[in-house]
mmCIF file of C-alpha atoms in Angstrom:
data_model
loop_
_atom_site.group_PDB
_atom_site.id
_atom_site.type_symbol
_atom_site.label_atom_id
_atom_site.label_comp_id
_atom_site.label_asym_id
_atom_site.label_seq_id
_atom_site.Cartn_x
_atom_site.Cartn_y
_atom_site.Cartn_z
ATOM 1 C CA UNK A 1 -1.985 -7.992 -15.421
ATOM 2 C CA UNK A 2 -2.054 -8.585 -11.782
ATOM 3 C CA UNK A 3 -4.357 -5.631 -11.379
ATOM 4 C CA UNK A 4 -7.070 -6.651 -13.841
ATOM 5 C CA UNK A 5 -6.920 -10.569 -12.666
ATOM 6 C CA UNK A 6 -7.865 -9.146 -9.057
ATOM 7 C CA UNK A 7 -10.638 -6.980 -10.784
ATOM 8 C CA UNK A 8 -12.045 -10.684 -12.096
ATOM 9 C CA UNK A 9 -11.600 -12.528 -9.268
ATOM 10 C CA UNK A 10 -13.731 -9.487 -7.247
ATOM 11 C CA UNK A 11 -16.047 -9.530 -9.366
ATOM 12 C CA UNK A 12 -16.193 -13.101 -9.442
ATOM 13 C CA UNK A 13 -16.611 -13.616 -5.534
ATOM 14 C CA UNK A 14 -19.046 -10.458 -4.893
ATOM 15 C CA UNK A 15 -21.630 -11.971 -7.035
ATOM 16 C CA UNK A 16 -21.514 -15.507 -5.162
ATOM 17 C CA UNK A 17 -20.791 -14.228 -2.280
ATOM 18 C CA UNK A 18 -24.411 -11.715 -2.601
ATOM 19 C CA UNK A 19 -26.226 -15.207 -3.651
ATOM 20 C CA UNK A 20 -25.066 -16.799 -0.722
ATOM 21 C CA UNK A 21 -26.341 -13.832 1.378
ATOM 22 C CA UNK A 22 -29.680 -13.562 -0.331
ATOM 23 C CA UNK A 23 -30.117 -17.623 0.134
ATOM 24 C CA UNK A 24 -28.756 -17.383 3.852
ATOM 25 C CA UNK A 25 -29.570 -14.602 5.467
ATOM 26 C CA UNK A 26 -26.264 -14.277 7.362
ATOM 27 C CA UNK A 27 -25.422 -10.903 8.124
ATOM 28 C CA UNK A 28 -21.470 -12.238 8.053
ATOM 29 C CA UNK A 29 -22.080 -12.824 4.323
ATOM 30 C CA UNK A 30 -23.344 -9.698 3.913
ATOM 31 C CA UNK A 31 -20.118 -8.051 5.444
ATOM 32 C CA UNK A 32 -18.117 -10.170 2.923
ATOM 33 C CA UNK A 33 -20.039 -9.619 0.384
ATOM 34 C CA UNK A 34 -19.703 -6.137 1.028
ATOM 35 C CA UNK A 35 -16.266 -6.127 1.607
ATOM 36 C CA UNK A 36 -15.404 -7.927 -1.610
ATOM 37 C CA UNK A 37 -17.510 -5.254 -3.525
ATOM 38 C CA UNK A 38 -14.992 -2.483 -1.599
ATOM 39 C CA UNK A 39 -12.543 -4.704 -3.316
ATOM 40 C CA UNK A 40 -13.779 -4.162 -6.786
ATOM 41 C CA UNK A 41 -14.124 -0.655 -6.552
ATOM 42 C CA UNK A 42 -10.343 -0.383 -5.103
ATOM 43 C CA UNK A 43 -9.319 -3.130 -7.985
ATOM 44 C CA UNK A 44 -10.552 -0.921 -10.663
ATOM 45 C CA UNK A 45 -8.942 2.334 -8.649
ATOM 46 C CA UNK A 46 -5.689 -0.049 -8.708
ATOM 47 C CA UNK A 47 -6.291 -0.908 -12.282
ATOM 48 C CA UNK A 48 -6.475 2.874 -13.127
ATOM 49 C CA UNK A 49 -3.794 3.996 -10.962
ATOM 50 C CA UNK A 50 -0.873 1.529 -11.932
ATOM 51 C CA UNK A 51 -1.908 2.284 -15.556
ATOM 52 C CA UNK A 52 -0.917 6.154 -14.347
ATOM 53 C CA UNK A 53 1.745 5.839 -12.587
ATOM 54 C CA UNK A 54 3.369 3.398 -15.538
ATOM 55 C CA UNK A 55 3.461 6.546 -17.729
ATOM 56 C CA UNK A 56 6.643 7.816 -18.268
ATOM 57 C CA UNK A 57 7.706 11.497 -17.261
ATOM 58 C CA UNK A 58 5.994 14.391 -19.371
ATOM 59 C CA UNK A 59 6.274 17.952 -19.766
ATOM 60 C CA UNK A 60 4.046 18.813 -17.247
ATOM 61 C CA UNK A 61 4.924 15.693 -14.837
ATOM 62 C CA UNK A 62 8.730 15.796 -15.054
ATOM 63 C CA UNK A 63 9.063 13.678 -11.430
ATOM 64 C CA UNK A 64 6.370 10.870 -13.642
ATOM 65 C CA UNK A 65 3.820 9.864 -12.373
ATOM 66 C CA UNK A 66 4.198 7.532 -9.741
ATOM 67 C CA UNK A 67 2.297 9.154 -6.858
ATOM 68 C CA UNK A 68 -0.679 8.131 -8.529
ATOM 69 C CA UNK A 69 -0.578 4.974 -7.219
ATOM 70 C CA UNK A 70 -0.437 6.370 -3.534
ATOM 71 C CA UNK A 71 -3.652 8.287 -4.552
ATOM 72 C CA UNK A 72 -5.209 4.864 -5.340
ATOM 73 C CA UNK A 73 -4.102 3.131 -2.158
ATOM 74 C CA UNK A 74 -5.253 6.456 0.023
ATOM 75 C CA UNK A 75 -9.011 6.019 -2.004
ATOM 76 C CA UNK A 76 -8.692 2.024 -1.414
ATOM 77 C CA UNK A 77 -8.685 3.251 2.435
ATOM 78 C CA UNK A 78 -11.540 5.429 2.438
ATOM 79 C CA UNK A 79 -13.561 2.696 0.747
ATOM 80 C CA UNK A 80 -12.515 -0.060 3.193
ATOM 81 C CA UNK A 81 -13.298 2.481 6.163
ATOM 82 C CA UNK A 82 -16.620 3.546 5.079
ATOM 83 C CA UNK A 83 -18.211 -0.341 4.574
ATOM 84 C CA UNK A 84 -16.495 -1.167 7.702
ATOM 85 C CA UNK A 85 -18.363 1.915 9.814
ATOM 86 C CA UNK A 86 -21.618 1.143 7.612
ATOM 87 C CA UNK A 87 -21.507 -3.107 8.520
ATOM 88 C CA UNK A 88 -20.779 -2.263 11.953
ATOM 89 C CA UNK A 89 -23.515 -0.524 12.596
ATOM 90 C CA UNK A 90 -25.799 -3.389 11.167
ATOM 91 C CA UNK A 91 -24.273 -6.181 12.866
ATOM 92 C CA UNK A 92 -24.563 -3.742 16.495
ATOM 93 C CA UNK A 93 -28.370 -4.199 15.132
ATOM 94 C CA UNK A 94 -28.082 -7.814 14.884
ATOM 95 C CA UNK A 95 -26.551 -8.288 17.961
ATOM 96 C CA UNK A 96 -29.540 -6.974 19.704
ATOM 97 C CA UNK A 97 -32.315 -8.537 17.392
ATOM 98 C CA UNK A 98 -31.101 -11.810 15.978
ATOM 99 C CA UNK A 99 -32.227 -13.569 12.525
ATOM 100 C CA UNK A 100 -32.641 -17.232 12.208
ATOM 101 C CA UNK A 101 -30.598 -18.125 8.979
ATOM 102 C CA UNK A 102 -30.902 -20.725 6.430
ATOM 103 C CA UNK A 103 -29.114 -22.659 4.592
ATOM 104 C CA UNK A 104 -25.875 -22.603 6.577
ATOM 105 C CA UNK A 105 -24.400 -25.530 4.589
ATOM 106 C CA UNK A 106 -24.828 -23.879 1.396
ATOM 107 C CA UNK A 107 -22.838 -20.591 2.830
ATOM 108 C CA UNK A 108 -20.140 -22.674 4.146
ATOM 109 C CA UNK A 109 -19.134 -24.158 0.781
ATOM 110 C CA UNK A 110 -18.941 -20.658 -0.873
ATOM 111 C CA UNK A 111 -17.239 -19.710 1.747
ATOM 112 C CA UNK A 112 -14.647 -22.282 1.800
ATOM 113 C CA UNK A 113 -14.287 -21.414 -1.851
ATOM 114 C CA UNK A 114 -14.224 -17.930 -1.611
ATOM 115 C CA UNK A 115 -11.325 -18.562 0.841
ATOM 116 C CA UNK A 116 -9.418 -20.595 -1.193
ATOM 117 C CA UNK A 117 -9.430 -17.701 -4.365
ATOM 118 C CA UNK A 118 -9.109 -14.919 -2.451
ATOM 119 C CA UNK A 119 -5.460 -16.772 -0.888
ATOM 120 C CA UNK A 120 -4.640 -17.805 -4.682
ATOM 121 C CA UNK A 121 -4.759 -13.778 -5.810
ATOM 122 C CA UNK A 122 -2.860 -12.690 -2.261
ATOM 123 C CA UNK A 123 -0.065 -15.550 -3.561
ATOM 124 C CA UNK A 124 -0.190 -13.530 -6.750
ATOM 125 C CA UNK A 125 0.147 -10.435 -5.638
ATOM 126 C CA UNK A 126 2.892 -11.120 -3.060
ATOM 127 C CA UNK A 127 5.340 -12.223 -6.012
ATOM 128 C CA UNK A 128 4.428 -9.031 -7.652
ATOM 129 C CA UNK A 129 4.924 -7.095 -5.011
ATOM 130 C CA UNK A 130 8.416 -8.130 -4.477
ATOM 131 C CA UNK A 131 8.910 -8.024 -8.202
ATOM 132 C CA UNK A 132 7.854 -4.202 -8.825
ATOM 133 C CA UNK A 133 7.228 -2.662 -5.369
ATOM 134 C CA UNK A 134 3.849 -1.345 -6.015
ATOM 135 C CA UNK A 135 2.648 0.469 -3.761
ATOM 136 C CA UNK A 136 -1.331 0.126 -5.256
ATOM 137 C CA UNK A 137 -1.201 -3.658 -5.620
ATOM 138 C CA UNK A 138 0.309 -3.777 -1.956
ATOM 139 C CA UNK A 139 -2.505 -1.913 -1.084
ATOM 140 C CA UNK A 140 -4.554 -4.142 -3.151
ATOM 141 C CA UNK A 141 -3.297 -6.850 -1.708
ATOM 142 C CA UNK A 142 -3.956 -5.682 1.952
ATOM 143 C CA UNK A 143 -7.987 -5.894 0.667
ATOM 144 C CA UNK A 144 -7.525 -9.698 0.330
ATOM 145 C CA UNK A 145 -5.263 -10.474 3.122
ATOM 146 C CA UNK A 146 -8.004 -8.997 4.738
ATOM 147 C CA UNK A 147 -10.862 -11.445 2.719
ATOM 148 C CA UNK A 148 -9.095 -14.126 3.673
ATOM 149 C CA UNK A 149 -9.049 -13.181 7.209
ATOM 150 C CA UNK A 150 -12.914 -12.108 7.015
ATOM 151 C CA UNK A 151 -13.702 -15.739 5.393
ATOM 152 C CA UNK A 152 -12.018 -17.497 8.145
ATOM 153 C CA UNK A 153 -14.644 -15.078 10.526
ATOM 154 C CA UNK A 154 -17.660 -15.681 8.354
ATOM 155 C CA UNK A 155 -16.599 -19.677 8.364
ATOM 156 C CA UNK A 156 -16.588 -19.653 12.280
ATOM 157 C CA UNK A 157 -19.772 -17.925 12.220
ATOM 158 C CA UNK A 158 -21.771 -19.933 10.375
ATOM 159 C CA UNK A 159 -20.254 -23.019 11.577
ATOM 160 C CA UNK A 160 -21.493 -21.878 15.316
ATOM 161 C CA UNK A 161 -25.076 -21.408 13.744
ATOM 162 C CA UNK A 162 -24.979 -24.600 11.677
ATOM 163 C CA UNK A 163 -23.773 -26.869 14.670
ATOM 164 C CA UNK A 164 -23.974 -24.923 18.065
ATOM 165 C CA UNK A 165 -26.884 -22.762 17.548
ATOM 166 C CA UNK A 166 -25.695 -20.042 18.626
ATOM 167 C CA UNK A 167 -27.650 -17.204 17.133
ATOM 168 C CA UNK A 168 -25.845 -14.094 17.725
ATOM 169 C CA UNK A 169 -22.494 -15.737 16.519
ATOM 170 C CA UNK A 170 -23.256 -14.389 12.830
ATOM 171 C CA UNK A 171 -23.585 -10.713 14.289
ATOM 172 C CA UNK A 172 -20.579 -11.296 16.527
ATOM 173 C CA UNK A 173 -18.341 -12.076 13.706
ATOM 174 C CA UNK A 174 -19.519 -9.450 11.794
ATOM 175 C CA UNK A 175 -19.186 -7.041 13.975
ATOM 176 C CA UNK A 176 -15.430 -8.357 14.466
ATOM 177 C CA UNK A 177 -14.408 -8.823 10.807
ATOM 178 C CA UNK A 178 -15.944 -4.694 10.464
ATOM 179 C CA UNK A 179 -13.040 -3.602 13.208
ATOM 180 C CA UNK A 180 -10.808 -5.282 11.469
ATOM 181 C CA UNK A 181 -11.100 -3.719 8.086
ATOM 182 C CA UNK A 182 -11.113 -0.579 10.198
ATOM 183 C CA UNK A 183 -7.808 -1.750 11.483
ATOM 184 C CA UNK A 184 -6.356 -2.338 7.995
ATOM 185 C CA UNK A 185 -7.811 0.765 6.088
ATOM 186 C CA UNK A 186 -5.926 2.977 8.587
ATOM 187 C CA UNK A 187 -2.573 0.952 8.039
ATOM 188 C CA UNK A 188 -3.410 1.598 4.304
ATOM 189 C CA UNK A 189 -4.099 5.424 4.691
ATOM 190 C CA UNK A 190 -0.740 5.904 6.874
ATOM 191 C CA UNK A 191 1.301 4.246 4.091
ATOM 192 C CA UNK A 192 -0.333 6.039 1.112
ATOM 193 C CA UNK A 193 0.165 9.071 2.837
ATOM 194 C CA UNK A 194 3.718 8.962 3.842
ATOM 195 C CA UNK A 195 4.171 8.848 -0.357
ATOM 196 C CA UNK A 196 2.091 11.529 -0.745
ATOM 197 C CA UNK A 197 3.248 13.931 1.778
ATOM 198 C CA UNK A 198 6.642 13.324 1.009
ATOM 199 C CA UNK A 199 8.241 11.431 4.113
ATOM 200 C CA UNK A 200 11.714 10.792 4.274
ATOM 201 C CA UNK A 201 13.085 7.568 4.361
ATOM 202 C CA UNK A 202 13.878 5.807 7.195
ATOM 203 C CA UNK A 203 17.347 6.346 9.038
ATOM 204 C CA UNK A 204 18.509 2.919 8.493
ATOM 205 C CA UNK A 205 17.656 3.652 4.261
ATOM 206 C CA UNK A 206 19.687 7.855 4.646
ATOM 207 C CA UNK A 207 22.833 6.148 6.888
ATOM 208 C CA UNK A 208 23.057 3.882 3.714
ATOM 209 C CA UNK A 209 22.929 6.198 1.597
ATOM 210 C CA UNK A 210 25.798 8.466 3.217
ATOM 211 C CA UNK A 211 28.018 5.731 3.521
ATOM 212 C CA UNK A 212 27.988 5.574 0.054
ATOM 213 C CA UNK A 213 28.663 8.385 -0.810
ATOM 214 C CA UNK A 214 31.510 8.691 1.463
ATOM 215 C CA UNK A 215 32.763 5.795 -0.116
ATOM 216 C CA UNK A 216 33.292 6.944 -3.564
ATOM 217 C CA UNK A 217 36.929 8.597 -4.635
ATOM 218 C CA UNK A 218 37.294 12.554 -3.860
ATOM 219 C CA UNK A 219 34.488 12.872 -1.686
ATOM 220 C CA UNK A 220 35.277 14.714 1.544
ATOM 221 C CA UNK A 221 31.630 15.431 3.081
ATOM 222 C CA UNK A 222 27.886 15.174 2.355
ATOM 223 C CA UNK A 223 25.063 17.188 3.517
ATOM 224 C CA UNK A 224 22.178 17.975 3.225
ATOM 225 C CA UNK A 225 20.393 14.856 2.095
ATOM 226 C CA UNK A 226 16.700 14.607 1.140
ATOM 227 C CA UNK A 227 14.767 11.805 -0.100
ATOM 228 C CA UNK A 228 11.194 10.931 -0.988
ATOM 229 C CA UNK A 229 9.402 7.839 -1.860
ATOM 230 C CA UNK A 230 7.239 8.365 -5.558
ATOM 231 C CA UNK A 231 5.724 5.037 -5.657
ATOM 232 C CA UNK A 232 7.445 4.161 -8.923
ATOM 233 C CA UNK A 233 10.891 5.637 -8.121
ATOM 234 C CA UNK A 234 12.534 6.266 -5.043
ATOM 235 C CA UNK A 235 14.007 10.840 -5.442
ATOM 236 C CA UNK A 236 17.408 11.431 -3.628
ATOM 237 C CA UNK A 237 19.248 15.041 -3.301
ATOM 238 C CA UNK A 238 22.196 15.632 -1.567
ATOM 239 C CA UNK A 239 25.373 18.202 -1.470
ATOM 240 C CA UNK A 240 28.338 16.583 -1.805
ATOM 241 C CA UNK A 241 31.665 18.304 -0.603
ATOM 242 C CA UNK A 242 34.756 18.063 -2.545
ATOM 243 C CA UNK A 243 38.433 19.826 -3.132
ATOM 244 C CA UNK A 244 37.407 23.139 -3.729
ATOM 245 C CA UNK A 245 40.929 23.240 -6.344
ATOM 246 C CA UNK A 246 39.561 20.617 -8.087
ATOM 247 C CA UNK A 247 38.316 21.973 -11.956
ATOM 248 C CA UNK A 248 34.883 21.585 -12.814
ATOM 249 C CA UNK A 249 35.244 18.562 -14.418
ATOM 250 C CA UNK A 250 36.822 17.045 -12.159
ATOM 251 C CA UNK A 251 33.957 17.804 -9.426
ATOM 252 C CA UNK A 252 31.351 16.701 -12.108
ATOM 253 C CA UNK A 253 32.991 13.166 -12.919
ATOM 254 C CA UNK A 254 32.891 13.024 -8.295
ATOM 255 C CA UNK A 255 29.373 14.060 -8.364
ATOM 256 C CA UNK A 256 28.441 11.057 -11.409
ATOM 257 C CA UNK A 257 30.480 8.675 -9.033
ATOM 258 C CA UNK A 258 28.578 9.664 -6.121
ATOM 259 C CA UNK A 259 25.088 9.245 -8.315
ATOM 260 C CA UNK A 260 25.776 6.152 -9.687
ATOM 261 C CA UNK A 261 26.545 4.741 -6.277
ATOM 262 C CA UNK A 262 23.542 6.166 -4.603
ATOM 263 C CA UNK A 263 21.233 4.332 -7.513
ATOM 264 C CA UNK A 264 22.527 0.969 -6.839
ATOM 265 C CA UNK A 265 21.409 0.793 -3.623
ATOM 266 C CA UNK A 266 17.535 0.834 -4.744
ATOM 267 C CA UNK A 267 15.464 -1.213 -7.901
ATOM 268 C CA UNK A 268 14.890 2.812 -9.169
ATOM 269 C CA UNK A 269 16.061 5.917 -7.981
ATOM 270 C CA UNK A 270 16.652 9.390 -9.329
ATOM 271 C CA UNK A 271 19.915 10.257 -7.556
ATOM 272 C CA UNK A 272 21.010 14.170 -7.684
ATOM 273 C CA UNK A 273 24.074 15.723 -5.976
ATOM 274 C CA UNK A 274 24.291 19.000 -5.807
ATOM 275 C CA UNK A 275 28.758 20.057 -5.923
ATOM 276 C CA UNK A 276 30.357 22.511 -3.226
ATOM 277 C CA UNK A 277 34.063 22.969 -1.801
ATOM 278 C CA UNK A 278 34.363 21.773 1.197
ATOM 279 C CA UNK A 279 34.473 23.776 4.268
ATOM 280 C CA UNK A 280 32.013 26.382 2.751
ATOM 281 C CA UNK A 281 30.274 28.155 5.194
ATOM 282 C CA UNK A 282 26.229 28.372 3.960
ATOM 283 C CA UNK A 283 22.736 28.195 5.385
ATOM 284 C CA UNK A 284 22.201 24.419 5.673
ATOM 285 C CA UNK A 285 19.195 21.950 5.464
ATOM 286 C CA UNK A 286 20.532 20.075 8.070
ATOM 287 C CA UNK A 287 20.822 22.894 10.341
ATOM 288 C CA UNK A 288 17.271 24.205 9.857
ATOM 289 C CA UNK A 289 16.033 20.463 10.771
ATOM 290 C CA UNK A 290 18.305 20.500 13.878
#
């Protein structure tokens, strides 16, 4: 739901946005009405992504399919940085050769309007954020944290024309709202690809995850720990040492114990542990990292 209101909304503000532009002139119009059509092609990338990564683990995707969402965040990226380059070398043009606009007023109100919808979906998509975790409408989001912010430039802009005259202010905020969706598609990229090129979680996130392990009855020692962020689902593998005269059933019910603990610390993980007796002495993970 969230992904296909953003789609409208996109859609929506593009095509006022490019009849603002057409009526004005303003090259800081143009860069937001740019930028919002990046934002429909990354809403419908979003839209096709979280559709994806909702499908449930198959045959030949037995992790899911939750990585596809860090695919549609890393494509979001490439969009963003490609109109940003593009704009930036327009408004550099600008800059040197300024246009008289027209019709300021008129691209004020839209706008102030545009504004005010692009901060209603960002609400929106903050609440499912924190709801779900998705990675792709965090990334989505990022777009229209970064429309609002590119608003507020175009505003400023054309309120310099409209009341200073100052003619190269429209090229000047271009030109700044392009470095900053540079700025934000590389914050985008980094993220997607720590998903996608497995990264481990952070230390704070693995010390957790020890302690609780440790904590559980029979446990005597973990190693070996590995963990990877899928988007949808958060993987965790670890050894866990235990009496090596324990039976096997007795080890199994430990290594359930130590599972079950590891999954409540996250909204969705697959938790593994892998049994051993402790004080075995075998080529380690740990060790090869060290």
């Amino acid at each position: 739901m969230a992904a296909i209101v953003a789609l409208v909304v996109a859609l929506a503000l593009v095509v006022v946005k490019v009849w603002a532009w057409v009526t004005t002139g303003s090259i800081s119009l143009l860069t937001s009405a740019a930028d919002g059509l990046v934002d429909v092609v990354a809403s419908t990338v979003t839209f096709a992504g979280v559709r994806y990564a909702a499908m449930p683990a198959d045959r030949g995707h037995r992790y899911g399919h939750g990585k596809a969402e860090a695919v549609a965040a890393f494509v979001q990226a490439l969009l963003l940085a490609g109109a940003a380059v593009g704009l930036a070398v327009e408004s550099v043009q600008r800059l040197f050769i300024p246009q008289a606009l027209n019709q300021t007023g008129f691209g004020i109100w839209v706008i102030v309007g545009s504004s005010l919808a692009a901060a209603g979906l960002v609400a929106m998509q903050t609440l499912v954020v924190r709801r779900t975790g998705s990675t792709a409408i965090a990334a989505d989001r990022a777009h229209y944290v970064t429309d609002v912010a590119v608003n507020i430039a175009v505003l400023i802009a054309l309120l310099l024309e409209q009341f200073l005259g100052w003619s190269r202010a429209d090229a000047i905020g271009a030109l700044a709202i392009s470095v900053y969706m540079l700025w934000n598609a590389r914050g985008m990229a980094v993220h997607a690809l720590f998903q996608l090129l497995d990264r481990e979680l952070d230390e704070a996130d693995r010390a957790r995850i020890e302690a609780a392990v440790l904590a559980c009855d029979g446990v005597q020692g973990i190693h070996d720990i590995r963990t990877r962020d899928s988007g949808d689902r958060i993987f965790v593998e670890f050894h866990v040492e235990v009496d090596g005269a324990l039976t096997v059933e007795e080890g199994h019910a430990i290594s359930d114990n130590a599972e079950k603990a590891v999954q409540r610390l996250f909204p969705s993980t697959d938790a593994t542990a892998h049994l051993e007796p402790a004080g075995i002495k075998d080529e380690r993970l740990d060790d090869l990292v060290k």
